[in-house]
Tab-separated table of N, CA and C in Angstrom:
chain	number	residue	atom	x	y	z
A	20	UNK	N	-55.803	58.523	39.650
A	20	UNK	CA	-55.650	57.127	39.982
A	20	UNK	C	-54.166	56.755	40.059
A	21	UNK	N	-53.706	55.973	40.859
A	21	UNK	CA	-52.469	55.567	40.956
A	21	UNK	C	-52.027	54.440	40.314
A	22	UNK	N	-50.683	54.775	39.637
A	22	UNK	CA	-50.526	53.330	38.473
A	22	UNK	C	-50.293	52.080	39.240
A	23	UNK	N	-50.415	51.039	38.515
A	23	UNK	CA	-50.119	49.392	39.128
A	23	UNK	C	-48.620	49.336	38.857
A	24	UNK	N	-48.341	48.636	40.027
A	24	UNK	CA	-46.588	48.459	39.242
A	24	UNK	C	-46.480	47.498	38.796
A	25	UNK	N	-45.050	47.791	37.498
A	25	UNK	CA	-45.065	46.912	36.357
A	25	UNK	C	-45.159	45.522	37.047
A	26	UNK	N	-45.795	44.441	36.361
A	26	UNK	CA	-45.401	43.491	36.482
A	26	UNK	C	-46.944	42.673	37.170
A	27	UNK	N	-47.694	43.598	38.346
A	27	UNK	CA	-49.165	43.238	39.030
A	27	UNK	C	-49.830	43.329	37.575
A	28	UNK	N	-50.246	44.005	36.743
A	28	UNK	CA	-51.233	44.505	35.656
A	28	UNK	C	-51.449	43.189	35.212
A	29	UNK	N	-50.302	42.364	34.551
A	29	UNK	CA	-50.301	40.919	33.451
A	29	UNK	C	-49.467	41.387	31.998
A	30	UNK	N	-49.063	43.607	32.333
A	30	UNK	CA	-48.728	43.824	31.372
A	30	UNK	C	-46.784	42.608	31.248
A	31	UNK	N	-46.296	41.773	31.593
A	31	UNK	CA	-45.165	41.833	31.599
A	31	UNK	C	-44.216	41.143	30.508
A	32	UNK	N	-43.312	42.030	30.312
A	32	UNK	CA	-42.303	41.924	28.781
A	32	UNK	C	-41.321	40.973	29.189
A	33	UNK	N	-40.657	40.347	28.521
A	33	UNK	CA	-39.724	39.290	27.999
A	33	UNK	C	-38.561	39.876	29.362
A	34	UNK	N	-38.176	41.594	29.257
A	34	UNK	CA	-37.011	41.815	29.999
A	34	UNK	C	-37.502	41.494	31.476
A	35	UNK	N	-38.781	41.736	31.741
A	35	UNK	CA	-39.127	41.813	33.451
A	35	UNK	C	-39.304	39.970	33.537
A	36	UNK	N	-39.339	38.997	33.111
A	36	UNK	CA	-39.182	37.746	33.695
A	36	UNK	C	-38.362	37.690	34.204
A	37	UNK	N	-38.840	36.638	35.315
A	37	UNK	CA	-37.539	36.721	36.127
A	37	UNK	C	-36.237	35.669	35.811
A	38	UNK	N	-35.591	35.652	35.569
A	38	UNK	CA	-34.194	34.776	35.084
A	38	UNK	C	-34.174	33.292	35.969
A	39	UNK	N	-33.915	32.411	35.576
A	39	UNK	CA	-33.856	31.144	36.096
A	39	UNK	C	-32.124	31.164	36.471
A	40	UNK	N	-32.341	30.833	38.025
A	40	UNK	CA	-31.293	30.444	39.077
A	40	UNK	C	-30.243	29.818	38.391
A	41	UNK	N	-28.678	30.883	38.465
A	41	UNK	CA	-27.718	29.941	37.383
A	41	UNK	C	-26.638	29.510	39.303
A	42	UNK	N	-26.707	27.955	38.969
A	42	UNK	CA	-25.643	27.497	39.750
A	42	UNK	C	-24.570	26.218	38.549
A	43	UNK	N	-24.259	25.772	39.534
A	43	UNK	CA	-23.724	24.662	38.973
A	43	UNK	C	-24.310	23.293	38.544
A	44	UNK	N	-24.084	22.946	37.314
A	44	UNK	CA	-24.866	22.416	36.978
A	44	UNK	C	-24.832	21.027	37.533
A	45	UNK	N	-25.949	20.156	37.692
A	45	UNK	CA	-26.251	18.798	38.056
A	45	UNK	C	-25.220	17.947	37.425
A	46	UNK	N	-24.316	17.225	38.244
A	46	UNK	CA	-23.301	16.216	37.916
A	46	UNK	C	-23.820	14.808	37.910
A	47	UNK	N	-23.573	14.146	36.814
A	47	UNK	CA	-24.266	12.396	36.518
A	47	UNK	C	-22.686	12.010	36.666
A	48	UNK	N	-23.226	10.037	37.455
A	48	UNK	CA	-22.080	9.451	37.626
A	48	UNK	C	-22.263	8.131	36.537
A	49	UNK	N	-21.380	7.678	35.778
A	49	UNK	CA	-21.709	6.279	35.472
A	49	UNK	C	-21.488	5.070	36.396
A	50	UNK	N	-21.967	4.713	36.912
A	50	UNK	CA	-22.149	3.785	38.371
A	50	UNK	C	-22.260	2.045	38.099
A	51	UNK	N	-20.807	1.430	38.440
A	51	UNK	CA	-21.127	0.108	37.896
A	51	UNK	C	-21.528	-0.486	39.889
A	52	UNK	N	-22.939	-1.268	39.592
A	52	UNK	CA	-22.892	-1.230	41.335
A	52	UNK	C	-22.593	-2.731	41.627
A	53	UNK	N	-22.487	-2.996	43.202
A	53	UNK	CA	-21.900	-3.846	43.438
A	53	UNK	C	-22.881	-5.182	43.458
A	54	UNK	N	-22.661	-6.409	42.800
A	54	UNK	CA	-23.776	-7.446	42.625
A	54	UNK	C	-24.103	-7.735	41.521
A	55	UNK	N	-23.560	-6.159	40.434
A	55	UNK	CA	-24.447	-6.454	39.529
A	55	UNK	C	-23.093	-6.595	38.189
A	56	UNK	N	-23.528	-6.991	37.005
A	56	UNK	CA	-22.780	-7.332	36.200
A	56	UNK	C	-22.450	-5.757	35.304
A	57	UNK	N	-21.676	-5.765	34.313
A	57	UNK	CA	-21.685	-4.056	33.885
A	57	UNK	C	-22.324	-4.281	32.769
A	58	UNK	N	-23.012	-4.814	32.345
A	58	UNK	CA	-24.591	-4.807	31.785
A	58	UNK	C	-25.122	-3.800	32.581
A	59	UNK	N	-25.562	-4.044	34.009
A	59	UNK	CA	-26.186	-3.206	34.750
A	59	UNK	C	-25.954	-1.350	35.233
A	60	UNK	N	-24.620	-1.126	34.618
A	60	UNK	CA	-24.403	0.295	34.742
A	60	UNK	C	-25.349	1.072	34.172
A	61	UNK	N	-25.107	1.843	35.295
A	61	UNK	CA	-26.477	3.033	34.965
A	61	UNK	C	-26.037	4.449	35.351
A	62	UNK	N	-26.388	5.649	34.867
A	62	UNK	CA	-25.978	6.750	35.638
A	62	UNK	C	-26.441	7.435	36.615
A	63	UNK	N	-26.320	8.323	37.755
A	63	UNK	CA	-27.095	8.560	38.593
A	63	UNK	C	-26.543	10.005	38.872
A	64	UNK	N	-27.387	11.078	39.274
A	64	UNK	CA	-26.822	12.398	39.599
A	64	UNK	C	-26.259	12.075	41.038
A	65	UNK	N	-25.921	13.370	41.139
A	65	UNK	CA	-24.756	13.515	42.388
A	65	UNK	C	-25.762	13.463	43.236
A	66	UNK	N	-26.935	14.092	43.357
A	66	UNK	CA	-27.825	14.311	44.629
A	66	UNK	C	-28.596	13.157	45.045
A	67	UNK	N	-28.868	11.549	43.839
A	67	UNK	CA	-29.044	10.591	44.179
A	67	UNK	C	-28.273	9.734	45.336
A	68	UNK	N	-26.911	9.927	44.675
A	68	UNK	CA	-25.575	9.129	45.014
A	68	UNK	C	-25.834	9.656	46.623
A	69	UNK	N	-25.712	11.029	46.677
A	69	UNK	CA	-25.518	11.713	48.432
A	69	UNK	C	-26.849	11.041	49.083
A	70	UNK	N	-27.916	11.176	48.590
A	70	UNK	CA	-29.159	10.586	49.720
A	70	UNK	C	-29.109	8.918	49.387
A	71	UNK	N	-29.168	7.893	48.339
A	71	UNK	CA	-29.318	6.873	48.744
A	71	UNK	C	-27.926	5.754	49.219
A	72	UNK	N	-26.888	6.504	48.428
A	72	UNK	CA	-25.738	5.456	48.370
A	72	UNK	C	-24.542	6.642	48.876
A	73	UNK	N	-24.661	6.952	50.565
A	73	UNK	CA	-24.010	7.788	50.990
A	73	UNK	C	-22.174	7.575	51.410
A	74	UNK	N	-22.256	6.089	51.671
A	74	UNK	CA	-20.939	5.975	52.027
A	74	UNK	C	-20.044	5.603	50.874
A	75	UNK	N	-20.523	4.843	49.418
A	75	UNK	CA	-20.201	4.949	48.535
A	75	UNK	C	-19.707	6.215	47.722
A	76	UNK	N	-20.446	7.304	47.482
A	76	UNK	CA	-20.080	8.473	47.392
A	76	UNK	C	-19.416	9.431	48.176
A	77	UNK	N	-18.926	9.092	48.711
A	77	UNK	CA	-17.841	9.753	49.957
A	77	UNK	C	-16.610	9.094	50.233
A	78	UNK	N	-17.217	8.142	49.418
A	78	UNK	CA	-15.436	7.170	49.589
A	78	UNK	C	-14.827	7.689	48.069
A	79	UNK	N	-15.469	7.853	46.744
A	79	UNK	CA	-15.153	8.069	45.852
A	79	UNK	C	-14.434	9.780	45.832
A	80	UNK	N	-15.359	10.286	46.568
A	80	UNK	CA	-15.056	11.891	46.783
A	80	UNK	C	-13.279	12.124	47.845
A	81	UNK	N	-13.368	10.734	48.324
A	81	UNK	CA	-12.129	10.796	49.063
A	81	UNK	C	-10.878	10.611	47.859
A	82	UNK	N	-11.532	9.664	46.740
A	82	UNK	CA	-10.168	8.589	45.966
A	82	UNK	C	-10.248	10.240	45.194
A	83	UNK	N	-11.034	10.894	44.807
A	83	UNK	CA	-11.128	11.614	43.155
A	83	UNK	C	-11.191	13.100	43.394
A	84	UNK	N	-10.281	13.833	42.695
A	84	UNK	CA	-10.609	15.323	43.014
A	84	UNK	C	-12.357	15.638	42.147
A	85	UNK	N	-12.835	16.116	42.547
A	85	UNK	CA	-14.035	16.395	42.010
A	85	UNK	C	-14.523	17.199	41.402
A	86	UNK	N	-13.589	18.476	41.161
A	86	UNK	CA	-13.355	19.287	40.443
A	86	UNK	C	-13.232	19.033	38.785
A	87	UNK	N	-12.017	18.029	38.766
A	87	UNK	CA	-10.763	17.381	37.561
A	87	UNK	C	-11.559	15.850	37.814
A	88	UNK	N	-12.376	15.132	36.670
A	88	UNK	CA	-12.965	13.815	36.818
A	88	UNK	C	-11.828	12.629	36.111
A	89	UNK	N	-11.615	11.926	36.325
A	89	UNK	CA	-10.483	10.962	36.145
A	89	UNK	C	-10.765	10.243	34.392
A	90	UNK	N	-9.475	10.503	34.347
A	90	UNK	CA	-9.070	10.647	32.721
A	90	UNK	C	-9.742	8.807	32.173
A	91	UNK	N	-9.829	9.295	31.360
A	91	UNK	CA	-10.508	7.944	30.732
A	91	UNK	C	-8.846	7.468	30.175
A	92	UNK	N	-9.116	5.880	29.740
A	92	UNK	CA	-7.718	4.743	29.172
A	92	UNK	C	-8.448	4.065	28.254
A	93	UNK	N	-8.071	5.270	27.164
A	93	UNK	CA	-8.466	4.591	25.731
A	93	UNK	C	-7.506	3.150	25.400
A	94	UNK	N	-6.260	3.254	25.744
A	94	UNK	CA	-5.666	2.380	24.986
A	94	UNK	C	-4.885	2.710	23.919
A	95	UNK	N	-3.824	2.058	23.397
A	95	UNK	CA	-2.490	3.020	22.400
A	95	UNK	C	-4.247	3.658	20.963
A	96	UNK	N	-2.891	3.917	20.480
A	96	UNK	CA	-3.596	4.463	19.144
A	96	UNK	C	-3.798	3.593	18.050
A	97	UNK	N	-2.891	2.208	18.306
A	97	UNK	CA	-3.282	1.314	16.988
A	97	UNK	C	-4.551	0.837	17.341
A	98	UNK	N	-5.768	0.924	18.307
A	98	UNK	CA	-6.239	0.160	18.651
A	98	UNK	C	-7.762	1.101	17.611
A	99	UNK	N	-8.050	2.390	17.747
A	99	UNK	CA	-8.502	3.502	17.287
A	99	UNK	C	-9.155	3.318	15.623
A	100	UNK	N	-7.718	2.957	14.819
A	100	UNK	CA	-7.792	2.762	13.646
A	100	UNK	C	-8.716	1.462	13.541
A	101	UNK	N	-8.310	0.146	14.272
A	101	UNK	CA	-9.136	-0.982	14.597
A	101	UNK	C	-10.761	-0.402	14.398
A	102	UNK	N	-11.325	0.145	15.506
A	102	UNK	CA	-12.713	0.674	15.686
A	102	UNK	C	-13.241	1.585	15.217
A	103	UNK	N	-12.344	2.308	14.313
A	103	UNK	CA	-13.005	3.004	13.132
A	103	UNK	C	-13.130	1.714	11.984
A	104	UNK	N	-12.560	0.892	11.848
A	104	UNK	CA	-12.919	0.115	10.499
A	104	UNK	C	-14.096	-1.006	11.337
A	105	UNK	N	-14.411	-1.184	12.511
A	105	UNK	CA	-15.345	-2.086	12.828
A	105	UNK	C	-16.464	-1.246	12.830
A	106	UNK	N	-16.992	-0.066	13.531
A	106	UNK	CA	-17.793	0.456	13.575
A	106	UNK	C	-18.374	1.109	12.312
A	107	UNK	N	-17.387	0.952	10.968
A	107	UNK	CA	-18.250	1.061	9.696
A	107	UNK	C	-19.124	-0.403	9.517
A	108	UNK	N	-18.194	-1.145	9.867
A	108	UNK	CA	-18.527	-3.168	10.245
A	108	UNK	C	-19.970	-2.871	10.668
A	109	UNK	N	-19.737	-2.630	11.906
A	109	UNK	CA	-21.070	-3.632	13.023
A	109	UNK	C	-21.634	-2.711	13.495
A	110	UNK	N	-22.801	-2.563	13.252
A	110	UNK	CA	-23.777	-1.586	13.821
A	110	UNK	C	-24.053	-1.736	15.364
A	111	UNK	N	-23.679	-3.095	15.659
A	111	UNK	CA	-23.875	-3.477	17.154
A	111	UNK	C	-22.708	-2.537	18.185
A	112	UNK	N	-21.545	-2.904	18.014
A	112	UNK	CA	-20.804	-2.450	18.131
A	112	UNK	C	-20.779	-0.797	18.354
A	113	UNK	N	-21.479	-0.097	17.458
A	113	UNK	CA	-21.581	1.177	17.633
A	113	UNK	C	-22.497	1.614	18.553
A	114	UNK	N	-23.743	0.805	18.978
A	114	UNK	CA	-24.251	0.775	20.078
A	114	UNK	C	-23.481	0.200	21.745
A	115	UNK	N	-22.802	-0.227	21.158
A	115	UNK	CA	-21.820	-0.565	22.823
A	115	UNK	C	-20.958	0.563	22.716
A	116	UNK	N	-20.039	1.054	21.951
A	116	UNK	CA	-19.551	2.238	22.027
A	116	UNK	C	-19.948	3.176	22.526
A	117	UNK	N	-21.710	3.676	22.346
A	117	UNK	CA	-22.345	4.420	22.746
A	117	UNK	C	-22.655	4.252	24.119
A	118	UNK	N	-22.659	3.293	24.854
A	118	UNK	CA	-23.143	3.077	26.355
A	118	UNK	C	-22.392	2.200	26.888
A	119	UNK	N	-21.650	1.690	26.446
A	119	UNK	CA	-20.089	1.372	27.256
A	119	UNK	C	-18.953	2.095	26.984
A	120	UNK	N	-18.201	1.329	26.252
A	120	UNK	CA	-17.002	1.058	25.935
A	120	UNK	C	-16.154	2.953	25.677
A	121	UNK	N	-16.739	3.740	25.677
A	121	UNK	CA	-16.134	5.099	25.760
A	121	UNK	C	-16.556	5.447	27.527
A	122	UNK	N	-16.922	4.764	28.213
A	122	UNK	CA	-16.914	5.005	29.807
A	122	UNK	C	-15.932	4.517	30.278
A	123	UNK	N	-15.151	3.388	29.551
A	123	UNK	CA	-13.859	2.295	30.167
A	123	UNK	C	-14.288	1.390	30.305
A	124	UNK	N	-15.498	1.003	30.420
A	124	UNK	CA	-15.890	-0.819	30.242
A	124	UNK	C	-15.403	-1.228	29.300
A	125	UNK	N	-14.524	-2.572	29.178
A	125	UNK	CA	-13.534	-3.002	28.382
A	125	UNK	C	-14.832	-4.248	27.388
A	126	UNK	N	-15.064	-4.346	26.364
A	126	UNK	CA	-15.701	-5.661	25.873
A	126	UNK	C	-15.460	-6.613	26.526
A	127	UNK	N	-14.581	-7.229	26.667
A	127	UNK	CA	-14.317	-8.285	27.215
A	127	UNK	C	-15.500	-8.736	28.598
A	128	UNK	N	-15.185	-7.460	29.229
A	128	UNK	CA	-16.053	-7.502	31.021
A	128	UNK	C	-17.744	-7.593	30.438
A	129	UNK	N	-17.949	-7.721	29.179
A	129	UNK	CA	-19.366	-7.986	28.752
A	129	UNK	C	-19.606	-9.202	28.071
A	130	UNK	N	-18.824	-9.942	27.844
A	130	UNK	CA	-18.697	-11.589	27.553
A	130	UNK	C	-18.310	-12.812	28.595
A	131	UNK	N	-19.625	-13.081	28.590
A	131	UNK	CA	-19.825	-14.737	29.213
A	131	UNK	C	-18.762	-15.134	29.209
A	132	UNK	N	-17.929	-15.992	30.087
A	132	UNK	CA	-16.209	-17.041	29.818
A	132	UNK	C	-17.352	-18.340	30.250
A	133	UNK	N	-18.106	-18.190	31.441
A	133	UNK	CA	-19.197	-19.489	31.081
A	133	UNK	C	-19.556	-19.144	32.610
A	134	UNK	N	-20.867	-20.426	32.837
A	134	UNK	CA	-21.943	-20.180	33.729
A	134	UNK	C	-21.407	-21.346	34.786
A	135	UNK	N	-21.060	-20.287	36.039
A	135	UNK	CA	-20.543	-21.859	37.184
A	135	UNK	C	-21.761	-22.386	37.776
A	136	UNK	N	-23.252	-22.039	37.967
A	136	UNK	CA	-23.986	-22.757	38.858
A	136	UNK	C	-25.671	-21.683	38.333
A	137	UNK	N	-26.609	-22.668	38.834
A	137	UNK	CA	-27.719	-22.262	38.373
A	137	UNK	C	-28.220	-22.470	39.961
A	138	UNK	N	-29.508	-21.181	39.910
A	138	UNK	CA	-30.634	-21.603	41.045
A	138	UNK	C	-31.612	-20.967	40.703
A	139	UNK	N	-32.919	-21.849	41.416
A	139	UNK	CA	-34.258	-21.331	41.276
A	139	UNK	C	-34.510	-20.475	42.797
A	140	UNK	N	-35.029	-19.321	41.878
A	140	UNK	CA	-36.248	-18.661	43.958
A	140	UNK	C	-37.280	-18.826	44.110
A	141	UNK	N	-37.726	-18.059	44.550
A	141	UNK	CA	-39.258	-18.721	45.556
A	141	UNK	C	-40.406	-18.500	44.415
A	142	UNK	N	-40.183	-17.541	42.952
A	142	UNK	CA	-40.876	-17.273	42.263
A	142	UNK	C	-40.628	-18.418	41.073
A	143	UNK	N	-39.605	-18.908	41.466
A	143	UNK	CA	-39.921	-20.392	40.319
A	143	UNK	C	-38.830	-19.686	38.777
A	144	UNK	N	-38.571	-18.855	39.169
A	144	UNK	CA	-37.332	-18.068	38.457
A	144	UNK	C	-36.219	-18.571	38.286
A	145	UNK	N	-35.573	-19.139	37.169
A	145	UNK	CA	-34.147	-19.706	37.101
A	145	UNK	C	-33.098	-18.066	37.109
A	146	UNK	N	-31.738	-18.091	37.574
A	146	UNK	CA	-31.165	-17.668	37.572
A	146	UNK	C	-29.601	-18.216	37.602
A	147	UNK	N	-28.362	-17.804	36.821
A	147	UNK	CA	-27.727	-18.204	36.407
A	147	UNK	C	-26.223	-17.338	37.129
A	148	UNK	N	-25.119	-18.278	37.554
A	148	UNK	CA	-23.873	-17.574	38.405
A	148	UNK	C	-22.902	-17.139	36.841
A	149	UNK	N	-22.570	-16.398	36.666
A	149	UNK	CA	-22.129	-16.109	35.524
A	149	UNK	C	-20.611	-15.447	35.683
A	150	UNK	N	-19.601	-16.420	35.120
A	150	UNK	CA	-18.479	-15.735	35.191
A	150	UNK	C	-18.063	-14.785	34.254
A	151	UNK	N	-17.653	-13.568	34.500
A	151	UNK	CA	-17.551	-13.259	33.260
A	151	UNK	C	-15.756	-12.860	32.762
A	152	UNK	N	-15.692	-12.901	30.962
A	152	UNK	CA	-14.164	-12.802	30.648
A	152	UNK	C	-13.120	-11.977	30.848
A	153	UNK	N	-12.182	-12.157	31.529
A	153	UNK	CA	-10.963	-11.174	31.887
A	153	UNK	C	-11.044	-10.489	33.766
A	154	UNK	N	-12.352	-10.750	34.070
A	154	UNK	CA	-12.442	-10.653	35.346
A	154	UNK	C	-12.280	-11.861	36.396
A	155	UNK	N	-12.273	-11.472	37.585
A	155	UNK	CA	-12.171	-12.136	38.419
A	155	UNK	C	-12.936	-13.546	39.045
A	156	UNK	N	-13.241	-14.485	39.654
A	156	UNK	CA	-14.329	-15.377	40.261
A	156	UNK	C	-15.485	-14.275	40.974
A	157	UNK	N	-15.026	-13.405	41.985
A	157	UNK	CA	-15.621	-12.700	43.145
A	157	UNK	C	-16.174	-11.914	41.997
A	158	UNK	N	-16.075	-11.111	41.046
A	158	UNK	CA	-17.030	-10.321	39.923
A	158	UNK	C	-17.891	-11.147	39.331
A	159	UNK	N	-18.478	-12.384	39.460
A	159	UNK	CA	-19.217	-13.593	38.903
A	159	UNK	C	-20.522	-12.319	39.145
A	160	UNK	N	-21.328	-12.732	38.527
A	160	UNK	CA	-23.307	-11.856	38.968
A	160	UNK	C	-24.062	-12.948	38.623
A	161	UNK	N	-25.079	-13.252	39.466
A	161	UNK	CA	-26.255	-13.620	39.183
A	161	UNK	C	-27.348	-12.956	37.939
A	162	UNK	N	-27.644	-13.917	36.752
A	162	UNK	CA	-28.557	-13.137	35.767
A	162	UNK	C	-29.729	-14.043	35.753
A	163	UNK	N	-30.946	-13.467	35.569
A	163	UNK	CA	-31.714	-13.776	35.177
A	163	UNK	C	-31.598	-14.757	33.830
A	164	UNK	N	-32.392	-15.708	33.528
A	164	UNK	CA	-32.544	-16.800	32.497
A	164	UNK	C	-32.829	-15.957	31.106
A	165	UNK	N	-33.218	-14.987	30.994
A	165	UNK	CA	-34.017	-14.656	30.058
A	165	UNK	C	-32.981	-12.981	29.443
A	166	UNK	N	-32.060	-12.893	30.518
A	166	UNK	CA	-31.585	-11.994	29.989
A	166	UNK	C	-31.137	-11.719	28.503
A	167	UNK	N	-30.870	-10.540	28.225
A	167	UNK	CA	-30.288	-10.267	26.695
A	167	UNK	C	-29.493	-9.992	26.229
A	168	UNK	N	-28.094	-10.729	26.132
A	168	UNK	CA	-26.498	-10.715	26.129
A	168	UNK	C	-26.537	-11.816	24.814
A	169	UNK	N	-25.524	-10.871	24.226
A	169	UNK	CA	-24.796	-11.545	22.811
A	169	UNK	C	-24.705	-13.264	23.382
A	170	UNK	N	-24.643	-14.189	22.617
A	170	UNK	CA	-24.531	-15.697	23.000
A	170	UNK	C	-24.474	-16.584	24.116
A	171	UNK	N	-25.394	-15.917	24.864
A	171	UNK	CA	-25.840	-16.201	26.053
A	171	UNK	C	-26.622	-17.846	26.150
A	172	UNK	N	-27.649	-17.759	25.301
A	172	UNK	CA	-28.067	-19.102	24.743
A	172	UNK	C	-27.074	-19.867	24.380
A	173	UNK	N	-26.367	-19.767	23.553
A	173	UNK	CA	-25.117	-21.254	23.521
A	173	UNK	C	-24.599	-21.336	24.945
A	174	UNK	N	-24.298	-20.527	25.445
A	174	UNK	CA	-23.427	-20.567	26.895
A	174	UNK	C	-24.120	-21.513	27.802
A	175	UNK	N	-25.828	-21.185	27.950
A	175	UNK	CA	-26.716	-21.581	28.774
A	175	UNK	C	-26.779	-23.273	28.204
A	176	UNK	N	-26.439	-23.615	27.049
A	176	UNK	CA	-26.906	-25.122	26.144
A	176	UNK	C	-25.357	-26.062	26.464
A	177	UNK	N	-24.138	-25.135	26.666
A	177	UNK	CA	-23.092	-26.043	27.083
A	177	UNK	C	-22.876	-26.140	28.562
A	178	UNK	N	-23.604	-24.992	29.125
A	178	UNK	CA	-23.700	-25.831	30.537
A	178	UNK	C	-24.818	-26.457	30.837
A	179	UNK	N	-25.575	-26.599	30.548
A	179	UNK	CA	-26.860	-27.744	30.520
A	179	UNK	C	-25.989	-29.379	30.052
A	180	UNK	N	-25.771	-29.304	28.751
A	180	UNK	CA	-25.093	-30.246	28.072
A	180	UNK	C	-23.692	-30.774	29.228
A	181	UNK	N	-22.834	-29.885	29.425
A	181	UNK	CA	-21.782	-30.295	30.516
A	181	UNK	C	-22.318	-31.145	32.057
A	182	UNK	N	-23.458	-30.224	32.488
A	182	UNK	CA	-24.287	-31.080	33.363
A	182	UNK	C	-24.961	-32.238	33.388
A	183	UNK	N	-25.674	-32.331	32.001
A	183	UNK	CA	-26.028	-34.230	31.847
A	183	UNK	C	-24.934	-35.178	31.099
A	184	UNK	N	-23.733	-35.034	31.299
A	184	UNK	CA	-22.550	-35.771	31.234
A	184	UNK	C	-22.327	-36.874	32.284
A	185	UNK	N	-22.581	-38.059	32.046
A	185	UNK	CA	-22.700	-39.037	33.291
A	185	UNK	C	-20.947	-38.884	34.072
């Protein structure tokens, strides 16, 4: 009888699997997009960025070697000692650290300076023009009423209050 070769039988050992495809590995972007406030950053792999948001990612590939990813701006070193003694502080804080503020989103660009104008849509949805601190007018975003930002509610009660001012 003629043998089966290794591998047809079901006899097969750990060495005969076959090895999983080594390339380069999948690159994530942290993506603040345009419209939206940097609350809304999110990350997205490279192969998202190329099929849905093509001219965006090709303009970046123009500014950035892609090889070498662009150095993060911590800020001097007195600032360091600061956020080691807060982050024993504020547990909150150590959660923005974690999903901001070590990407370069500055705190500041995550605090309300105040709300220029309100509108309803067709779903009966309030939504709110929101400037936010240290940025620009044109960086203003539309938020939802209900969103979930540190003192957002007082913000929303002094422009209500500023508005029924005869």
């Amino acid at each position: 009888l003629p043998r089966t070769p290794p591998g047809l039988a079901g006899d097969t050992t750990d060495a005969e699997q076959p090895k999983a495809l080594k390339g380069r590995p999948e690159r994530e972007f942290f993506v603040k997009w345009v419209g939206l406030s940097y609350w809304h950053c999110s990350w997205a792999t490279e192969l998202q960025l190329e099929l849905y948001h093509t001219v965006m990612f090709r303009n970046f590939q123009r500014k950035n070697d892609m090889d070498e990813p662009p150095p993060f701006d911590y800020g001097s070193g007195d600032d360091e000692e600061k956020s080691e003694k807060r982050k024993n502080k504020d547990p909150q804080f150590v959660l923005m650290e974690q999903r901001y503020y070590r990407y370069g989103i500055k705190p500041e660009w995550l605090i309300v300076h105040r709300i220029i104008n309100h509108s309803l849509d067709k779903k009966g949805d309030l939504h709110y023009l929101i400037k936010w601190r240290d940025l620009a007018y044109d960086q203003a975003t539309w938020e939802f009423e209900d969103f979930d930002i540190p003192d957002y509610d007082t913000v929303k009660e002094m422009y209500w209050n500023h508005r029924s001012v005869p």
